[in-house]
mmCIF file of C-alpha atoms and ligand atoms in Angstrom:
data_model
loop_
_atom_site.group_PDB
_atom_site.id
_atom_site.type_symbol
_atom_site.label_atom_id
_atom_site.label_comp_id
_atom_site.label_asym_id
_atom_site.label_seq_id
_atom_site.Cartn_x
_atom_site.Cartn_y
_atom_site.Cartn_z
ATOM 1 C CA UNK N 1 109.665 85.614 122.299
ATOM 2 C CA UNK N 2 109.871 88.551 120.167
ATOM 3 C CA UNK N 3 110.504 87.514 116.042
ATOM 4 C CA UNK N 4 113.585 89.170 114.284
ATOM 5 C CA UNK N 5 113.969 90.354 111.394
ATOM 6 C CA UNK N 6 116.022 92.899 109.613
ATOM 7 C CA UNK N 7 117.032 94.712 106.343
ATOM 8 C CA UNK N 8 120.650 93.850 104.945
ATOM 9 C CA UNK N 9 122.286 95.687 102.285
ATOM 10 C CA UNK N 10 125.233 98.176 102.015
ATOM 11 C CA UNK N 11 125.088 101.108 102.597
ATOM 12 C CA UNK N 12 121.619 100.558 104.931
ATOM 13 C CA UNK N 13 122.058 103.321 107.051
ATOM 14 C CA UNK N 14 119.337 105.357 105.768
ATOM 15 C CA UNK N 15 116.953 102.667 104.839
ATOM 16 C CA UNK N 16 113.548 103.748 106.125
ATOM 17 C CA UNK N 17 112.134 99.882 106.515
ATOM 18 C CA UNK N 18 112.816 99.820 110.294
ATOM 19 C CA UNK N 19 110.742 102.771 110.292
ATOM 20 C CA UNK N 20 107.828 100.812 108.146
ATOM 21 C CA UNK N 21 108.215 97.887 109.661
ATOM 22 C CA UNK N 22 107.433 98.706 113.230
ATOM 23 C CA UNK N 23 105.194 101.326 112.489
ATOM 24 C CA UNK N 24 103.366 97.908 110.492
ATOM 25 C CA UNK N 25 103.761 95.746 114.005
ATOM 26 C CA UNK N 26 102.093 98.700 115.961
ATOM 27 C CA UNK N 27 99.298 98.922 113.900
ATOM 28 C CA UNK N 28 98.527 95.178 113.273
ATOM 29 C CA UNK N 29 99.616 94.209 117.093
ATOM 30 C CA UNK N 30 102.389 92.003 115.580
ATOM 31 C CA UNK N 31 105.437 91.407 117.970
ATOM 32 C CA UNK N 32 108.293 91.786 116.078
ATOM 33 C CA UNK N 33 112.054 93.438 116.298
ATOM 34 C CA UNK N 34 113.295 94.751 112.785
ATOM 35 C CA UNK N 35 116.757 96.085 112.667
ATOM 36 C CA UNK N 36 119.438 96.883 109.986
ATOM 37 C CA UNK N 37 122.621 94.759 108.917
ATOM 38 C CA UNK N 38 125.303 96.632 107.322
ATOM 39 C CA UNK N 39 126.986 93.465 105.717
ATOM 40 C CA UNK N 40 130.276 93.792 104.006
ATOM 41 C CA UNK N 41 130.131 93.404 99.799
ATOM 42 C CA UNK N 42 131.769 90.328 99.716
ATOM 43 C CA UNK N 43 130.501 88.668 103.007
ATOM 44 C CA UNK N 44 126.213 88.626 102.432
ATOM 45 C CA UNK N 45 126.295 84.904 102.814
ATOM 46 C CA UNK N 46 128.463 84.974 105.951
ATOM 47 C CA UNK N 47 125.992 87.910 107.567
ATOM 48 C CA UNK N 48 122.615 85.879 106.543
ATOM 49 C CA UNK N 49 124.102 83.234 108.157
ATOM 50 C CA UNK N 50 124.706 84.615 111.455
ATOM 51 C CA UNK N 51 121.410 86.308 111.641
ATOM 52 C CA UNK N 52 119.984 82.954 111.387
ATOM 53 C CA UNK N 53 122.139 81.464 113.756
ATOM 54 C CA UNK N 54 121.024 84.374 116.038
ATOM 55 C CA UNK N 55 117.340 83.497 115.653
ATOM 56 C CA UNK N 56 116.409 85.653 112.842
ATOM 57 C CA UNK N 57 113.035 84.852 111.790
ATOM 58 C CA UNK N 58 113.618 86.982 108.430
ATOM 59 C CA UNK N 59 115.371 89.211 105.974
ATOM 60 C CA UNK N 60 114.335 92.264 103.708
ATOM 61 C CA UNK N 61 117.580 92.508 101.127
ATOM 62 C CA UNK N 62 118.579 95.679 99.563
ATOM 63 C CA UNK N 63 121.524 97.028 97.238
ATOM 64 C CA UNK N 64 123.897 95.185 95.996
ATOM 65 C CA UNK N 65 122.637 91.865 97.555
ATOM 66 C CA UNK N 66 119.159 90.989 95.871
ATOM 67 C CA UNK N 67 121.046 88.532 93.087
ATOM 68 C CA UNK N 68 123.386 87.484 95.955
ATOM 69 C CA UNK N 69 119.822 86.395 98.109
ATOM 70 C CA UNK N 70 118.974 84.641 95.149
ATOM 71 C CA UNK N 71 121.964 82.576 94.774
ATOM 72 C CA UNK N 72 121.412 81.733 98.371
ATOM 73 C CA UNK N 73 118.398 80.028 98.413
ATOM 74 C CA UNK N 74 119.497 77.151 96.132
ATOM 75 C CA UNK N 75 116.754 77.045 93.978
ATOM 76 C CA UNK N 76 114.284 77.494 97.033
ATOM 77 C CA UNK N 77 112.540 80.552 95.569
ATOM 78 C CA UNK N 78 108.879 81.445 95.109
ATOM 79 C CA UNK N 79 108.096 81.899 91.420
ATOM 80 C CA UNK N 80 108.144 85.670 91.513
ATOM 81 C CA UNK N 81 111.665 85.830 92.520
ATOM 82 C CA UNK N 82 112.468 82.926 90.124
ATOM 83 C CA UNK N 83 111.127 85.527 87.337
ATOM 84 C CA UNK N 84 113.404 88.221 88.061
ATOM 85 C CA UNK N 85 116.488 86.197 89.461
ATOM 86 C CA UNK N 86 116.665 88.431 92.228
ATOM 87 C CA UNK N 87 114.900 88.050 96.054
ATOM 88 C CA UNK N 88 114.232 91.147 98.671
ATOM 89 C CA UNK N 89 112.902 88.737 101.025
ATOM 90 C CA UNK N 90 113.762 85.739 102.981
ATOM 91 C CA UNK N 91 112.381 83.840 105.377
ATOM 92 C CA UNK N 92 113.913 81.535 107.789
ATOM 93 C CA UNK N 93 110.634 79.431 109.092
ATOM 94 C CA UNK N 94 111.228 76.229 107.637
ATOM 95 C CA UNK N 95 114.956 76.497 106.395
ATOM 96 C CA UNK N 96 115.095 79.087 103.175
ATOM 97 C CA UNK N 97 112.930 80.435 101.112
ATOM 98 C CA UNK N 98 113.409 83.627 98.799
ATOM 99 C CA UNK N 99 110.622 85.828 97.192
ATOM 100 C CA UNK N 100 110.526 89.130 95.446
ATOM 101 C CA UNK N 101 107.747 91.619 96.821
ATOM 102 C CA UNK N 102 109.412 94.130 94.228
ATOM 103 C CA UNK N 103 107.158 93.885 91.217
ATOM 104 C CA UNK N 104 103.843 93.606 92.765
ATOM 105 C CA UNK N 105 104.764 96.800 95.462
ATOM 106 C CA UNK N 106 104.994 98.672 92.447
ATOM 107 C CA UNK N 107 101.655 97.107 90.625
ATOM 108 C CA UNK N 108 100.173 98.345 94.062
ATOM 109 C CA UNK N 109 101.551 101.543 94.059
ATOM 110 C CA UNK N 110 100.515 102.686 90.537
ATOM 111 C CA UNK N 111 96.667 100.638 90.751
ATOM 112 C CA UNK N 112 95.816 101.031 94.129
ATOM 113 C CA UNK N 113 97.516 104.138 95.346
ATOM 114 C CA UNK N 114 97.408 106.221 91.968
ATOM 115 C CA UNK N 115 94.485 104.653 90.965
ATOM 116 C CA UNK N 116 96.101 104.160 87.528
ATOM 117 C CA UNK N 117 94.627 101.509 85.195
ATOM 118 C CA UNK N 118 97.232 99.296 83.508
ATOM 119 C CA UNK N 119 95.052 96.754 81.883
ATOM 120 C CA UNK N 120 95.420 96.313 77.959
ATOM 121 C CA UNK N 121 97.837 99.926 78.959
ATOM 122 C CA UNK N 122 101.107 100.722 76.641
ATOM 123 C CA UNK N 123 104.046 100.137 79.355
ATOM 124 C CA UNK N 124 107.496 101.472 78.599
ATOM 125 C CA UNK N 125 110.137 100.115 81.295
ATOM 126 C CA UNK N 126 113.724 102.334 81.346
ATOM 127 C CA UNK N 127 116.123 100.288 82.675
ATOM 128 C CA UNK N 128 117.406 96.783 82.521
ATOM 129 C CA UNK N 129 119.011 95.990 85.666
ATOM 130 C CA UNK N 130 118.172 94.494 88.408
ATOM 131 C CA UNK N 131 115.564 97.142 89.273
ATOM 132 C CA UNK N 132 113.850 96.240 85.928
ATOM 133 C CA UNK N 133 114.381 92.997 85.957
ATOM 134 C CA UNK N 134 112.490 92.494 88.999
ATOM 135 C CA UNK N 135 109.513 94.175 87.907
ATOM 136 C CA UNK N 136 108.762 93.179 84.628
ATOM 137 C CA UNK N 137 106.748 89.902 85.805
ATOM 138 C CA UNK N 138 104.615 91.304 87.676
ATOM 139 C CA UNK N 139 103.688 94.276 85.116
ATOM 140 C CA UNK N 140 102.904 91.807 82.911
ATOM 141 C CA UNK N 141 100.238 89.582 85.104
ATOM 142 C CA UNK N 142 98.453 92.881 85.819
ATOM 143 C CA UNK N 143 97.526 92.402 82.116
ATOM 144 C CA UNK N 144 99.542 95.288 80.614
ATOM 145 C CA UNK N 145 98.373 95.392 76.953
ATOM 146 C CA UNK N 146 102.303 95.852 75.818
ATOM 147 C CA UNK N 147 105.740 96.236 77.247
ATOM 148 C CA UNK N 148 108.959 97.818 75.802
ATOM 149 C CA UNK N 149 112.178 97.476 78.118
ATOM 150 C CA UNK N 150 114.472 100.436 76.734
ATOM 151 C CA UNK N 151 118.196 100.834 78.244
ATOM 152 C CA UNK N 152 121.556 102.561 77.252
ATOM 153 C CA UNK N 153 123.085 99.433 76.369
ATOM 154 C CA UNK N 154 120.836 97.760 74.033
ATOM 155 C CA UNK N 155 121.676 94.072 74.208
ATOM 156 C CA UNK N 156 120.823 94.498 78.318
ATOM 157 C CA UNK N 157 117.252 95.657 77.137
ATOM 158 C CA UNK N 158 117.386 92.268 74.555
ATOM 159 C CA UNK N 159 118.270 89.641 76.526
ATOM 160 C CA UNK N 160 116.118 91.216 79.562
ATOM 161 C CA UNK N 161 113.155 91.141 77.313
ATOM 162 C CA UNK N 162 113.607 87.592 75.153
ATOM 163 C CA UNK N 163 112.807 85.897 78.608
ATOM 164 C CA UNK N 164 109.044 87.451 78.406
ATOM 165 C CA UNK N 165 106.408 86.339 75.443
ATOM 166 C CA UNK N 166 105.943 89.247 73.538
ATOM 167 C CA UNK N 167 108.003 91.937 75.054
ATOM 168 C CA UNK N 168 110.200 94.208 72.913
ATOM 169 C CA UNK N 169 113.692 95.478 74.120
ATOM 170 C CA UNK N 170 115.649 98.815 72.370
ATOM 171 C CA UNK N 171 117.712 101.344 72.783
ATOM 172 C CA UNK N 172 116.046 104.886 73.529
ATOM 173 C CA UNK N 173 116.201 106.161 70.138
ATOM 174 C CA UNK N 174 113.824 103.435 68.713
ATOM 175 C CA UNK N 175 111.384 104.383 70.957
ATOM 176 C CA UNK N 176 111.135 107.878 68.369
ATOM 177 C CA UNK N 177 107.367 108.545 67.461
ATOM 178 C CA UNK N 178 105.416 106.357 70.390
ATOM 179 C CA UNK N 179 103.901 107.425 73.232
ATOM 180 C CA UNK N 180 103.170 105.858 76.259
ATOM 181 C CA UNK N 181 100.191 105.016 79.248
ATOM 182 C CA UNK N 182 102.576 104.459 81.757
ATOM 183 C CA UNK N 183 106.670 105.195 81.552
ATOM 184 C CA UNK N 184 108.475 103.647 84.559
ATOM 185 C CA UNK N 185 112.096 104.900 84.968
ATOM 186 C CA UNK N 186 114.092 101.480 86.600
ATOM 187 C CA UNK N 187 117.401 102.965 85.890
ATOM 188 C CA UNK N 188 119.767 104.295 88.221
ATOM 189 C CA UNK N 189 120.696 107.471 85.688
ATOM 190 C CA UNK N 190 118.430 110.161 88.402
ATOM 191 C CA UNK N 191 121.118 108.719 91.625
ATOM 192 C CA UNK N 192 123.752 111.087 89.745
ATOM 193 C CA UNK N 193 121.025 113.705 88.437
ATOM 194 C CA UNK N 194 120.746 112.421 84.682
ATOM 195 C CA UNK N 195 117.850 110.955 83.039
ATOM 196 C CA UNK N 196 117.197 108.772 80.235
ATOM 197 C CA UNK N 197 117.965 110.063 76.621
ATOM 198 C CA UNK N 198 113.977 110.022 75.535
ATOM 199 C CA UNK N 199 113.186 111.517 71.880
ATOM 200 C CA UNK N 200 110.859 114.340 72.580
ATOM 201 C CA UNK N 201 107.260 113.456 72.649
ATOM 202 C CA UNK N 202 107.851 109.529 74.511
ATOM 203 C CA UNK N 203 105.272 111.162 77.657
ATOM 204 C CA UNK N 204 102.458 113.046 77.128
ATOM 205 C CA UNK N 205 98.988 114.453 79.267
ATOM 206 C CA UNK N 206 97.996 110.748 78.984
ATOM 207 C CA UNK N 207 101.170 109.343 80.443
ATOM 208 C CA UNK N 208 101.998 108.632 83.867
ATOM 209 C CA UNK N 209 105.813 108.854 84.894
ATOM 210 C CA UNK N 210 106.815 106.762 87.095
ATOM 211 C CA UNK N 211 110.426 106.873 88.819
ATOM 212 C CA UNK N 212 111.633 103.868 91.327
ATOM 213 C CA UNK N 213 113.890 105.979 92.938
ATOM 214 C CA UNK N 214 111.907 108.189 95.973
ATOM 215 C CA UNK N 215 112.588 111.207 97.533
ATOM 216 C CA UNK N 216 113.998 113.486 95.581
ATOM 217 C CA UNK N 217 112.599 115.139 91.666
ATOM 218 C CA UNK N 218 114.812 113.231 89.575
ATOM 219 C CA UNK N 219 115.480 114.831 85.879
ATOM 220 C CA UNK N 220 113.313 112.046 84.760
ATOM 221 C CA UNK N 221 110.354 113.222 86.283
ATOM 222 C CA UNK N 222 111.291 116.737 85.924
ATOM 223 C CA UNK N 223 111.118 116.452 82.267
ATOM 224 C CA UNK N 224 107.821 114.365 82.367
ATOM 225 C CA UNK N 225 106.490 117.140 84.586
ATOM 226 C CA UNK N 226 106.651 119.782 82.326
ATOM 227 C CA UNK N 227 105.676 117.188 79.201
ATOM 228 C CA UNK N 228 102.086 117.812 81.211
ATOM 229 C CA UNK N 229 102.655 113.962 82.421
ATOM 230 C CA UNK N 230 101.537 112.627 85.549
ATOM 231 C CA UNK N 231 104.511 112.389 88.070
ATOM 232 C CA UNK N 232 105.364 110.009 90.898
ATOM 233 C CA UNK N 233 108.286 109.023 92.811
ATOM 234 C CA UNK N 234 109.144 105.154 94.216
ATOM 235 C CA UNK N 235 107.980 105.851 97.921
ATOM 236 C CA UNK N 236 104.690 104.060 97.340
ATOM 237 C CA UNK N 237 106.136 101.510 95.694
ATOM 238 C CA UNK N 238 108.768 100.918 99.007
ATOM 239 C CA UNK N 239 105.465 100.981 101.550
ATOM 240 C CA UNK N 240 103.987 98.316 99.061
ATOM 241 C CA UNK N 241 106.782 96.194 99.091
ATOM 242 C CA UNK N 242 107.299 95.868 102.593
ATOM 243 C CA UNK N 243 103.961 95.399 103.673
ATOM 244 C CA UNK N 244 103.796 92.061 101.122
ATOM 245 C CA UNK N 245 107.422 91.209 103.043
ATOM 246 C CA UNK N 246 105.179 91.623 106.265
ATOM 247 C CA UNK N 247 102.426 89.685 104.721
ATOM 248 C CA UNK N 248 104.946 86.938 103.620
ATOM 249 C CA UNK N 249 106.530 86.787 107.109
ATOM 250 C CA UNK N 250 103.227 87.202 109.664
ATOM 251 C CA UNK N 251 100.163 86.210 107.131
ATOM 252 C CA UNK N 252 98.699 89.788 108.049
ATOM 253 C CA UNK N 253 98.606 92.531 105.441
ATOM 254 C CA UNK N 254 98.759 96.141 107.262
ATOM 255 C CA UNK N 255 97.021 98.953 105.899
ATOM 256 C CA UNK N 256 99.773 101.000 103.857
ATOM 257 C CA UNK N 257 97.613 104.935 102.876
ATOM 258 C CA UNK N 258 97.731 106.380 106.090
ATOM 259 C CA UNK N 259 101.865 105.272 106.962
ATOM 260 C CA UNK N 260 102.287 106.645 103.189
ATOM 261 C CA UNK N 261 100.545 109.802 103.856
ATOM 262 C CA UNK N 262 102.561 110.392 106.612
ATOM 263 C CA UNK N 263 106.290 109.165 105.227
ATOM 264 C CA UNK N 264 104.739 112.284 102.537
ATOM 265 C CA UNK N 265 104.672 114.450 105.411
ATOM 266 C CA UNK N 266 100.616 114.891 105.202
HETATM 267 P P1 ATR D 1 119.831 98.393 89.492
HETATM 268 O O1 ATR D 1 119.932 97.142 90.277
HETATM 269 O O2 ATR D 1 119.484 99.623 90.267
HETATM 270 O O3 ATR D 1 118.961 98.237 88.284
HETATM 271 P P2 ATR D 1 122.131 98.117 87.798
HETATM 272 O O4 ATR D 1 121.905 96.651 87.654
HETATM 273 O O5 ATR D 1 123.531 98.620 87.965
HETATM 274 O O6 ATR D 1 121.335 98.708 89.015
HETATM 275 O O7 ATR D 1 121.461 98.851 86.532
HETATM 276 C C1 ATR D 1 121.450 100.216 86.400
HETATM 277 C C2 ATR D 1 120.559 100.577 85.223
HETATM 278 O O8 ATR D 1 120.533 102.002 85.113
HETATM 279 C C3 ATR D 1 121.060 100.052 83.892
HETATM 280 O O9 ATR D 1 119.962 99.801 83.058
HETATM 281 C C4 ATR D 1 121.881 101.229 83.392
HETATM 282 O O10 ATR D 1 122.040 101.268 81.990
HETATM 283 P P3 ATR D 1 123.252 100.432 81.288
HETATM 284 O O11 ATR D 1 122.810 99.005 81.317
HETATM 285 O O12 ATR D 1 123.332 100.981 79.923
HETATM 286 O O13 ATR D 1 124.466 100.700 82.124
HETATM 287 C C5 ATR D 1 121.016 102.374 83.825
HETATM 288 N N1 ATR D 1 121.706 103.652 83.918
HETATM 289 C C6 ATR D 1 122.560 104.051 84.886
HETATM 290 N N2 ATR D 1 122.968 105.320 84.656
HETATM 291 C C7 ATR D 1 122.344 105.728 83.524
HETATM 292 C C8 ATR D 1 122.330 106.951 82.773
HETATM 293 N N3 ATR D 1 123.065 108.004 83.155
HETATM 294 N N4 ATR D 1 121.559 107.023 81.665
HETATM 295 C C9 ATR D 1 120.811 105.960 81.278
HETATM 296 N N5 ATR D 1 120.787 104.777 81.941
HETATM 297 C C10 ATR D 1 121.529 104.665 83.053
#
């Protein structure tokens, strides 16, 4: 029988992961069925639960319902999702468990794919949401050198950064004079074409700029751009992700360069 599995979030009609996922089962000879589940804001519970009832072997979760997949699990959560209080997947093989391929898509993304070194490397995270929140644990275990969490409302960027040893969170104007490796926007200011207030100077030559959000130039990177930073959007960071969810469901890691290349359109 074929495995199920799905994405569920709201809205999900545009989320490429069916597309990933079964271009991941053609190349690794993997028989699964990935759809989408459009579940309503206040009924993610109710929805898991009749996928499961239904067979389903697993779930990727996506906006608004990665704290909500969290809460779910009861505690039955891998320690990566534990750090970030959030899970994008779940799987059903023996009862629940919850996991969070999040942070280490995007370690992935920016070592593997961009080649980009972030050992003993200045990090800057904008952002303190869930987006941020996910990621910050796994940024750290790649052995970044230091971390700043900067956000619009300061206390966010506080109390998101007391739960790591040694990482500082501010407001964007106390980030005046530094400069940084790597800059990674986590906010959702570039989904309604603003970016974070940056002083002048936060991303220079050395600097690469990094924006979750994929498919389109946000201002963010638009203004790193021409600050003669290197630019990249999320989309390598979403391949990354999933194939970990795929590696996490099946115990098979597909190859991600050549489906990236071509979600590129190269
Ligand atoms: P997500 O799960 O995508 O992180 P979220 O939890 O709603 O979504 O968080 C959105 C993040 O984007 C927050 O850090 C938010 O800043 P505030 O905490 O100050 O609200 C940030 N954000 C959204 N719009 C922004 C903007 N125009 N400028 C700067 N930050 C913005």
């Amino acid at each position: 029988m074929t495995d199920r599995y799905a994405v569920i979030g709201n809205p999900v009609a545009h989320s490429k992961s069916p597309w990933i996922h079964a271009e991941f089962a053609r190349a690794t000879g993997e028989d699964i069925e990935y759809g989408r589940i459009e579940a309503p804001r206040d009924g993610f519970a109710g929805a898991v639960d009749a996928f499961r009832r239904g067979g389903g072997k697993g779930l990727n979760v996506t906006l608004p319902f990665k704290e909500a997949a969290f809460r779910y699990c009861g505690g039955r959560v891998t320690q990566r999702a534990a750090a970030g209080q959030a899970a994008n997947t779940l799987d059903f093989r023996t009862e629940v468990q919850g996991d969070n391929t999040d942070g280490v898509g995007l370690v992935r993304d920016i070592s593997e794919n961009l080649g980009w070194v972030l050992q003993g490397k200045s990090l800057l995270i904008m952002g303190a949401g869930g987006a941020a929140q996910a990621v910050v644990g796994a940024l750290l275990d790649a052995g970044a050198g230091s971390l700043v969490i900067a956000n619009r409302t300061v206390a966010k960027a506080q109390a998101l950064a007391a739960r790591f040893p040694g990482v500082l969170g501010c407001g964007y104007d106390a980030l005046e004079g530094r400069v940084f490796d790597v800059a990674i926007n986590a906010t959702s200011a570039g989904l309604s074409g603003e970016a974070p207030a940056l002083p002048e100077g936060i991303l220079g030559k050395r600097t690469l700029a990094y924006d979750m959000v994929y498919g389109r130039e946000t201002p963010f990177l638009a203004a790193a751009r021409s600050a003669g930073a290197r630019t990249c959007d999320g989309l390598g960071m979403l391949v990354e992700q999933a194939a970990e969810s795929f590696f996490v469901w099946r115990g098979v890691r597909p190859e991600t360069r050549l489906l990236l290349r071509k979600l590129r359109g190269g």
